[in-house]
CSV table of C-alpha atoms and ligand atoms in Angstrom, one decimal:
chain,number,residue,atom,x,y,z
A,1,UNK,CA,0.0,0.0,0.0
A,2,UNK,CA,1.2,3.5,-0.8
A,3,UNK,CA,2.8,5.2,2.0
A,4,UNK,CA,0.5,8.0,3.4
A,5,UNK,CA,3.2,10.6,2.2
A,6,UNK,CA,3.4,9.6,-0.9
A,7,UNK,CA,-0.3,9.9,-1.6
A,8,UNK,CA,-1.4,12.5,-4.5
A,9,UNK,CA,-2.7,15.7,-2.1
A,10,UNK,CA,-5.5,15.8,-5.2
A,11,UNK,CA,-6.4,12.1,-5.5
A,12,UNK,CA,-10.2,12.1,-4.4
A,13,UNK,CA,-12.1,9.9,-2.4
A,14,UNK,CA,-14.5,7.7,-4.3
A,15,UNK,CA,-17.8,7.0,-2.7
A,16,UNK,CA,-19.8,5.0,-5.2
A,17,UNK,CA,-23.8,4.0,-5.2
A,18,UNK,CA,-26.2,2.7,-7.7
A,19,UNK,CA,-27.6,6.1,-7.2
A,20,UNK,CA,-28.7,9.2,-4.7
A,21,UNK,CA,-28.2,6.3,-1.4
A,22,UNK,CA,-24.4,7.2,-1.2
A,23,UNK,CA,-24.8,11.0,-0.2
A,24,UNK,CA,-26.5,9.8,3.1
A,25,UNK,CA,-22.4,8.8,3.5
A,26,UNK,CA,-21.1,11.4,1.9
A,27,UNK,CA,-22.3,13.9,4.3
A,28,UNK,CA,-20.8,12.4,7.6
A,29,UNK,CA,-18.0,11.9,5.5
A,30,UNK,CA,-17.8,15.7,4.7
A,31,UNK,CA,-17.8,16.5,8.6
A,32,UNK,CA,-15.0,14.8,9.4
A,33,UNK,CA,-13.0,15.2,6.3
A,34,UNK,CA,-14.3,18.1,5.0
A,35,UNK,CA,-11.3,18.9,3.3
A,36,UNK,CA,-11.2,15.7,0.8
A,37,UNK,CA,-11.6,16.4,-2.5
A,38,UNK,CA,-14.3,13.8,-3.5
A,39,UNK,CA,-15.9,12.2,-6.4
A,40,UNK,CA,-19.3,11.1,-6.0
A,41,UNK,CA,-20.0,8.2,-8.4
A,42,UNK,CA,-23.6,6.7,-9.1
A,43,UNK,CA,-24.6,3.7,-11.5
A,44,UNK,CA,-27.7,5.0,-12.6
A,45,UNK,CA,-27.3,3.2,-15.7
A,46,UNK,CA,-27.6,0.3,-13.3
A,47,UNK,CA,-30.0,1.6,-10.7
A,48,UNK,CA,-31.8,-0.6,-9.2
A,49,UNK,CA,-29.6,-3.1,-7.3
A,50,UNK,CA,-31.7,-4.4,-5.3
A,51,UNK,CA,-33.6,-6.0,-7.9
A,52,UNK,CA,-31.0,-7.6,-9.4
A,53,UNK,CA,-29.0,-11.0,-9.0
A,54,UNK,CA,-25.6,-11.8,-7.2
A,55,UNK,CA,-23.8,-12.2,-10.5
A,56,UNK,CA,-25.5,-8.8,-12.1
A,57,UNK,CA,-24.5,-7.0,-9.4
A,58,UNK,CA,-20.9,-8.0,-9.1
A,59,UNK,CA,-20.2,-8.1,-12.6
A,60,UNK,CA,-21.2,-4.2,-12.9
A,61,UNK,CA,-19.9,-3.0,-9.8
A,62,UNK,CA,-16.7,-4.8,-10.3
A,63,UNK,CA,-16.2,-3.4,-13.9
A,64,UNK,CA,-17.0,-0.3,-12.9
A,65,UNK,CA,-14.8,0.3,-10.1
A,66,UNK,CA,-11.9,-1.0,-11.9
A,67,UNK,CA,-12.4,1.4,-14.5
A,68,UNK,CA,-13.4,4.0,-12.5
A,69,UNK,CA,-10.4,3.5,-10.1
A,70,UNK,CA,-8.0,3.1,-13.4
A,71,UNK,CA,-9.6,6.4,-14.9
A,72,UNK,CA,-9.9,8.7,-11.7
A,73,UNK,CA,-6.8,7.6,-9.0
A,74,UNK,CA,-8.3,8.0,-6.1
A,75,UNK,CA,-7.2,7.3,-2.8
A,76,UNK,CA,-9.8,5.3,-1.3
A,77,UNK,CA,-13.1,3.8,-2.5
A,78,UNK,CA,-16.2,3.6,-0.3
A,79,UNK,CA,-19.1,1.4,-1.8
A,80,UNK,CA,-21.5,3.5,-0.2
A,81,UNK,CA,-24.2,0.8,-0.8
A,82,UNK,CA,-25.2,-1.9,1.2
A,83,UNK,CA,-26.5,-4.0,-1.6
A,84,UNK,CA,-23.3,-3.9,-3.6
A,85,UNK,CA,-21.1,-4.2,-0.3
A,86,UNK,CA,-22.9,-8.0,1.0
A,87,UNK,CA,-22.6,-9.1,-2.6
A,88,UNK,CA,-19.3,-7.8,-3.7
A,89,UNK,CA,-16.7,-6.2,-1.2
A,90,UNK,CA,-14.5,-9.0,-1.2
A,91,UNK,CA,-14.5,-9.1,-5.0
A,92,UNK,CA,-13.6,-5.7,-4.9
A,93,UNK,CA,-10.9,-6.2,-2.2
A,94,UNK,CA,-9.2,-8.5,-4.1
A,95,UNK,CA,-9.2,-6.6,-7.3
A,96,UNK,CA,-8.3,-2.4,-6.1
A,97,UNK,CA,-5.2,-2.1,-4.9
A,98,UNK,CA,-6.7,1.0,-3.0
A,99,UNK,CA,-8.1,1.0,0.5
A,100,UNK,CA,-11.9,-0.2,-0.1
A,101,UNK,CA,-14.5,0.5,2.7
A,102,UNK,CA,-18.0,-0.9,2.5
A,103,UNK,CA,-21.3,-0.6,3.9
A,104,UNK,CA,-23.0,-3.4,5.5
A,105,UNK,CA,-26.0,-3.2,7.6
A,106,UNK,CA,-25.9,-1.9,11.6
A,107,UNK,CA,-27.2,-4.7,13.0
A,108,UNK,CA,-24.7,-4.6,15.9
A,109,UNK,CA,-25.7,-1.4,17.1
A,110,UNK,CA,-29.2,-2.2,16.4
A,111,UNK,CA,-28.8,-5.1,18.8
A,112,UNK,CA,-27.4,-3.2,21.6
A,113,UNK,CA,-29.8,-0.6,21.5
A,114,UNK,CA,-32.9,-2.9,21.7
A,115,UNK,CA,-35.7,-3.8,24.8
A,116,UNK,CA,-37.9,-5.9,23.0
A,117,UNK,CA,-35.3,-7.9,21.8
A,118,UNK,CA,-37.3,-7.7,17.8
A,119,UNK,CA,-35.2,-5.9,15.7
A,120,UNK,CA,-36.2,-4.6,11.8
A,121,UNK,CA,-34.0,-4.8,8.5
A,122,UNK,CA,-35.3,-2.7,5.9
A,123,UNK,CA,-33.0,-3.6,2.8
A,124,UNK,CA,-33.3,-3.7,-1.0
A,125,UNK,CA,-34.2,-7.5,-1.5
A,126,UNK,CA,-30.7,-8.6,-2.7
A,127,UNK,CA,-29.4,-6.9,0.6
A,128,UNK,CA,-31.7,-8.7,2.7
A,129,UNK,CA,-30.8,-12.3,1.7
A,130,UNK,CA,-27.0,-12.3,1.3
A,131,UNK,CA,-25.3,-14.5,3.9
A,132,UNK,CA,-23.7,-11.7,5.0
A,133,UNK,CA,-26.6,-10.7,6.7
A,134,UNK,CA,-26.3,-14.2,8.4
A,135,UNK,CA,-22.9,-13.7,9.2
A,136,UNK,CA,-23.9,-10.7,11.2
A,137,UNK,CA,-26.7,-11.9,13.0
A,138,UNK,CA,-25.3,-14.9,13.7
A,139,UNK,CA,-22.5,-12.8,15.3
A,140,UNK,CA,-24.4,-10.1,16.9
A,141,UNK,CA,-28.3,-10.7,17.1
A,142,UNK,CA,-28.2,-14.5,17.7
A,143,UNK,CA,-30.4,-14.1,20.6
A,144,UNK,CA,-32.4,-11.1,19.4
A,145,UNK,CA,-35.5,-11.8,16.5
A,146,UNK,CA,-34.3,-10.1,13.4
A,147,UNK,CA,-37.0,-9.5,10.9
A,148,UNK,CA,-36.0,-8.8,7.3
A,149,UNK,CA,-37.8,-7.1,5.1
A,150,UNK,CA,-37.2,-5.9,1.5
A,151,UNK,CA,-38.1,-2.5,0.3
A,152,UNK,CA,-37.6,-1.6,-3.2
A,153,UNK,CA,-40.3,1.1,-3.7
A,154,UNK,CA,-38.3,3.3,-0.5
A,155,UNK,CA,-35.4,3.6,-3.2
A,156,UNK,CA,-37.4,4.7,-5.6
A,157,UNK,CA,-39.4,7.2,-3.1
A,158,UNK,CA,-36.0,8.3,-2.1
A,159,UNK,CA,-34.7,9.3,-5.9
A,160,UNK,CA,-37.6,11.1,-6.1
A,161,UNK,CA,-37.5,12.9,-2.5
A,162,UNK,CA,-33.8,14.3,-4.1
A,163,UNK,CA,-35.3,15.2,-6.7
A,164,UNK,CA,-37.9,17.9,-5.2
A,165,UNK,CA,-40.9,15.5,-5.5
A,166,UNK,CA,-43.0,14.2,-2.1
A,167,UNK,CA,-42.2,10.8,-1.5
A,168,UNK,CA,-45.0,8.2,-2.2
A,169,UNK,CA,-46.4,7.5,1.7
A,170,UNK,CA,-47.8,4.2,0.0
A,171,UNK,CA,-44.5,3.1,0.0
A,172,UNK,CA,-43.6,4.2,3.6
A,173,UNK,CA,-46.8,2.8,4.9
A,174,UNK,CA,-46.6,-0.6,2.9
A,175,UNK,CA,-42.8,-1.1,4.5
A,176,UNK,CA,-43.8,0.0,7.8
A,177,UNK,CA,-47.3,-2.8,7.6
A,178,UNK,CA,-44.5,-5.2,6.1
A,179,UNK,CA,-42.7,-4.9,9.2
A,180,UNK,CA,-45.2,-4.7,11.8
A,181,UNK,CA,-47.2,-7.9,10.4
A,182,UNK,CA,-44.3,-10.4,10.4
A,183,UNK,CA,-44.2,-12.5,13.4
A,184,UNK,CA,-43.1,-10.4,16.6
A,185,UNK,CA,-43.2,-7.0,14.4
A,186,UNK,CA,-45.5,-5.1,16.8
A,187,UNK,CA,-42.3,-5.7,19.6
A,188,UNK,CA,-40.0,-3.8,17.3
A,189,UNK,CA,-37.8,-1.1,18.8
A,190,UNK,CA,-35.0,-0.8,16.3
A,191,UNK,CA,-35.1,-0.5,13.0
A,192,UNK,CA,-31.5,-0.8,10.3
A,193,UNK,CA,-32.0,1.2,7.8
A,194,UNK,CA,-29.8,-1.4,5.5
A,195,UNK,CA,-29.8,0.6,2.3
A,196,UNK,CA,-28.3,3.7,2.0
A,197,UNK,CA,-31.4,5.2,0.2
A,198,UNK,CA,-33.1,4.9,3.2
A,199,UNK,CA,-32.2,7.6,6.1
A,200,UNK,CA,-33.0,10.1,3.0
A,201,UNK,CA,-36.8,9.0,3.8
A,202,UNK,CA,-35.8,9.2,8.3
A,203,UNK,CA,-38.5,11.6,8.6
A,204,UNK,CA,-41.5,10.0,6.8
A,205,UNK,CA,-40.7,6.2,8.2
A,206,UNK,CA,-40.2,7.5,12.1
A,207,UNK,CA,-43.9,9.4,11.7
A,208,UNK,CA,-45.5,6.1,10.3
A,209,UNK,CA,-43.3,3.9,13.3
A,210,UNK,CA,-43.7,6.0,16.3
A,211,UNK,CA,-41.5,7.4,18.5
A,212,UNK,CA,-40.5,4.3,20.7
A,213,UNK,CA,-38.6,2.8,17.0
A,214,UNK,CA,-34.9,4.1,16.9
A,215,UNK,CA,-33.8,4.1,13.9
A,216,UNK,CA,-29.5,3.1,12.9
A,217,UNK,CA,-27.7,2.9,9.8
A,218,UNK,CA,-24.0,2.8,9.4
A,219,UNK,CA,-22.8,6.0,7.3
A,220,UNK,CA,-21.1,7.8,10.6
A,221,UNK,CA,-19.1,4.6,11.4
A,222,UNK,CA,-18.4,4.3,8.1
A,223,UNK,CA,-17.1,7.5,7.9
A,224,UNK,CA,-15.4,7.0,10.7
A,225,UNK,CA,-13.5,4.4,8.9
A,226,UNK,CA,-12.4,6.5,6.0
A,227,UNK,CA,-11.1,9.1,8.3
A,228,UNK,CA,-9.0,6.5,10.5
A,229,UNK,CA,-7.6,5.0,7.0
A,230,UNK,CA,-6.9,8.7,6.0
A,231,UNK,CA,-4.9,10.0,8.8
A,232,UNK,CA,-2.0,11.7,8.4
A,233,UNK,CA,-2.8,12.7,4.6
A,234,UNK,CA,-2.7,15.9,2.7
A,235,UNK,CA,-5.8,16.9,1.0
A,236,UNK,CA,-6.1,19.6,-1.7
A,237,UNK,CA,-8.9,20.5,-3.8
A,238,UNK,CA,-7.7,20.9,-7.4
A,239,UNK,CA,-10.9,21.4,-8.6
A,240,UNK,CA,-15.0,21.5,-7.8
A,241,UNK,CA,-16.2,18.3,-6.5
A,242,UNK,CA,-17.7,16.0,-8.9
A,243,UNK,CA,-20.8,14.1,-9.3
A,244,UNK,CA,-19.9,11.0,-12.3
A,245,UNK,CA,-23.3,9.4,-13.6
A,246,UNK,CA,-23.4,6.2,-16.1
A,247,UNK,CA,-25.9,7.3,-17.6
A,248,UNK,CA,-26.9,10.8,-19.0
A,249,UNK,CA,-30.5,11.9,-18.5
A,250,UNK,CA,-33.4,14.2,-17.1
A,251,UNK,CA,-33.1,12.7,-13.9
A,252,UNK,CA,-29.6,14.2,-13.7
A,253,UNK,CA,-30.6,17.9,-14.2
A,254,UNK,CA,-33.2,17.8,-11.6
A,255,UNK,CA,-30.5,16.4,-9.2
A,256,UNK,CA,-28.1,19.3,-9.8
A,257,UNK,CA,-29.7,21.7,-6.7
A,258,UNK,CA,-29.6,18.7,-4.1
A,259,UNK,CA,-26.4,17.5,-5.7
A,260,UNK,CA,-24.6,21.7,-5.0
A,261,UNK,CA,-25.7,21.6,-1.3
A,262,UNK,CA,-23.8,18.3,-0.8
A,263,UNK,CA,-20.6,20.0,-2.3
A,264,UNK,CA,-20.8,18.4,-5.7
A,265,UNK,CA,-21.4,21.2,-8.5
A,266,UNK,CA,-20.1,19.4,-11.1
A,267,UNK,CA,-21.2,17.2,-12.3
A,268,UNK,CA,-20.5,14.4,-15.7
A,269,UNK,CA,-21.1,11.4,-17.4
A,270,UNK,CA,-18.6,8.2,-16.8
A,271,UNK,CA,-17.9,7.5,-20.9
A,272,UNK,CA,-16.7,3.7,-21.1
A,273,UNK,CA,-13.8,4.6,-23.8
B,301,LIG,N1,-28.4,2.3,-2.1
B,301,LIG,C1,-28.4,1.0,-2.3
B,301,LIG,C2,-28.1,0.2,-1.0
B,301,LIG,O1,-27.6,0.7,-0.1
B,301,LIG,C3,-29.5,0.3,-3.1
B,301,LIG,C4,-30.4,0.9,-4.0
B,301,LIG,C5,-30.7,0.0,-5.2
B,301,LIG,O2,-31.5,-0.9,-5.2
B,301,LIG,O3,-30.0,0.2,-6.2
B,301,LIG,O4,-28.4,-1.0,-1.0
């Protein structure tokens, strides 16, 4: 690995996403480092994850970040996506040659925070049956009941949030009765937000829960994480943040407000030449 001093004061930080989800990152990341020049990369091209299978998800996120990485030179890549971190972080690992930091779902804190003992998992539905997510409960909620449920309509209520329209309460309501119906759901007193769309929509799921559900998510210890793997290094901002898309589009231009207030005023399209 490249000695700290060595590093390229310029060389960003990648956070990447299958689309809006990563900013939830992003901005803890910008109060501890607020310094680091950043390049904010969403697969919209790809957009939905969650939808997708194992192999589609780790073929595209691998190909992208390798040519990505190649292209930009960052420092350090953050897959600031849970659904592409449970399927593909070790891939990933073993191809960069960069620091990689992923996000996987805050079930330990979830389970140390609990009364009831019934803890929540709102994912996308790739996140929510990866044996990672039976790695971690086997290793922190073994005696806790964790109940998993997929969410895909919150990612698209979340785009849309970003993007200056009200998100859908159908969706909200039908996650929230999703929840609440499974087995032990009316005992639930944490909930993981395990998709990084999710915290964007905090607001409108802790008025359909109630007050007594505490809702966690990773992105603070996450950026906790990048910070402690970027100690000690120079940052300088050669130029305005960037926002890279896969895909060009309207949905892009109604980003560009909410896309400026998280530091990111440029913004481009990721060419595959
Ligand atoms: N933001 C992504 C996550 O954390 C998922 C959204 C998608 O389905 O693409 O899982």
């Amino acid at each position: 690995m490249t000695l700290p001093d060595r590093i390229d004061p310029t060389a960003p930080v990648l956070l990447f996403d299958s689309g809006v989800g990563g900013l939830t990152v992003l901005r803890e990341i910008r109060q501890l480092l607020p310094d680091a020049p950043v390049v904010y990369a969403a697969d919209n091209a790809g957009l939905p994850y969650g939808t997708k299978t194992e192999a589609q998800v780790a073929a595209r996120v691998c190909g992208l970040l390798g040519r990505i990485t190649e292209r930009l030179q960052p420092r350090l890549v953050c897959i600031a996506c849970n659904t592409a971190s449970t399927i593909a972080l070790g891939m990933v690992r073993d191809v960069l040659e960069i620091p990689v930091v992923g996000t996987v779902p805050a079930i330990k804190p979830a389970a140390a925070l609990t009364r009831s003992g019934v803890i929540g998992l709102l994912g996308t539905e790739a996140t929510i049956r990866q044996d990672y997510v039976d790695r971690l409960e086997a290793e922190f909620a073994q005696d806790k009941t964790l109940l998993r449920y997929g969410a895909p309509r919150l990612v698209e209520a979340a785009e849309a949030k970003l993007r200056g329209v009200t998100p859908d309460p159908d969706a909200v309501r039908e996650a929230v009765d999703g929840l609440r119906s499974m087995p032990g759901g009316e005992a639930m007193d944490a909930l993981v937000l395990a998709c990084t769309h999710f915290p964007l929509l905090a607001d409108e799921l802790q008025a359909a829960l109630g007050p007594e559900v505490r809702l966690v998510h990773g992105a603070e210890g996450i950026a906790r994480q990048v910070a402690r793997l970027l100690a000690g290094q120079m940052f300088e901002r050669a130029r305005p943040d960037l926002a890279l898309f896969t895909a060009d589009g309207p949905g892009i231009a109604s980003l560009a407000p909410c896309l400026e207030s998280y530091g990111l005023p440029n913004i481009d399209v990721f060419s595959k030449r």
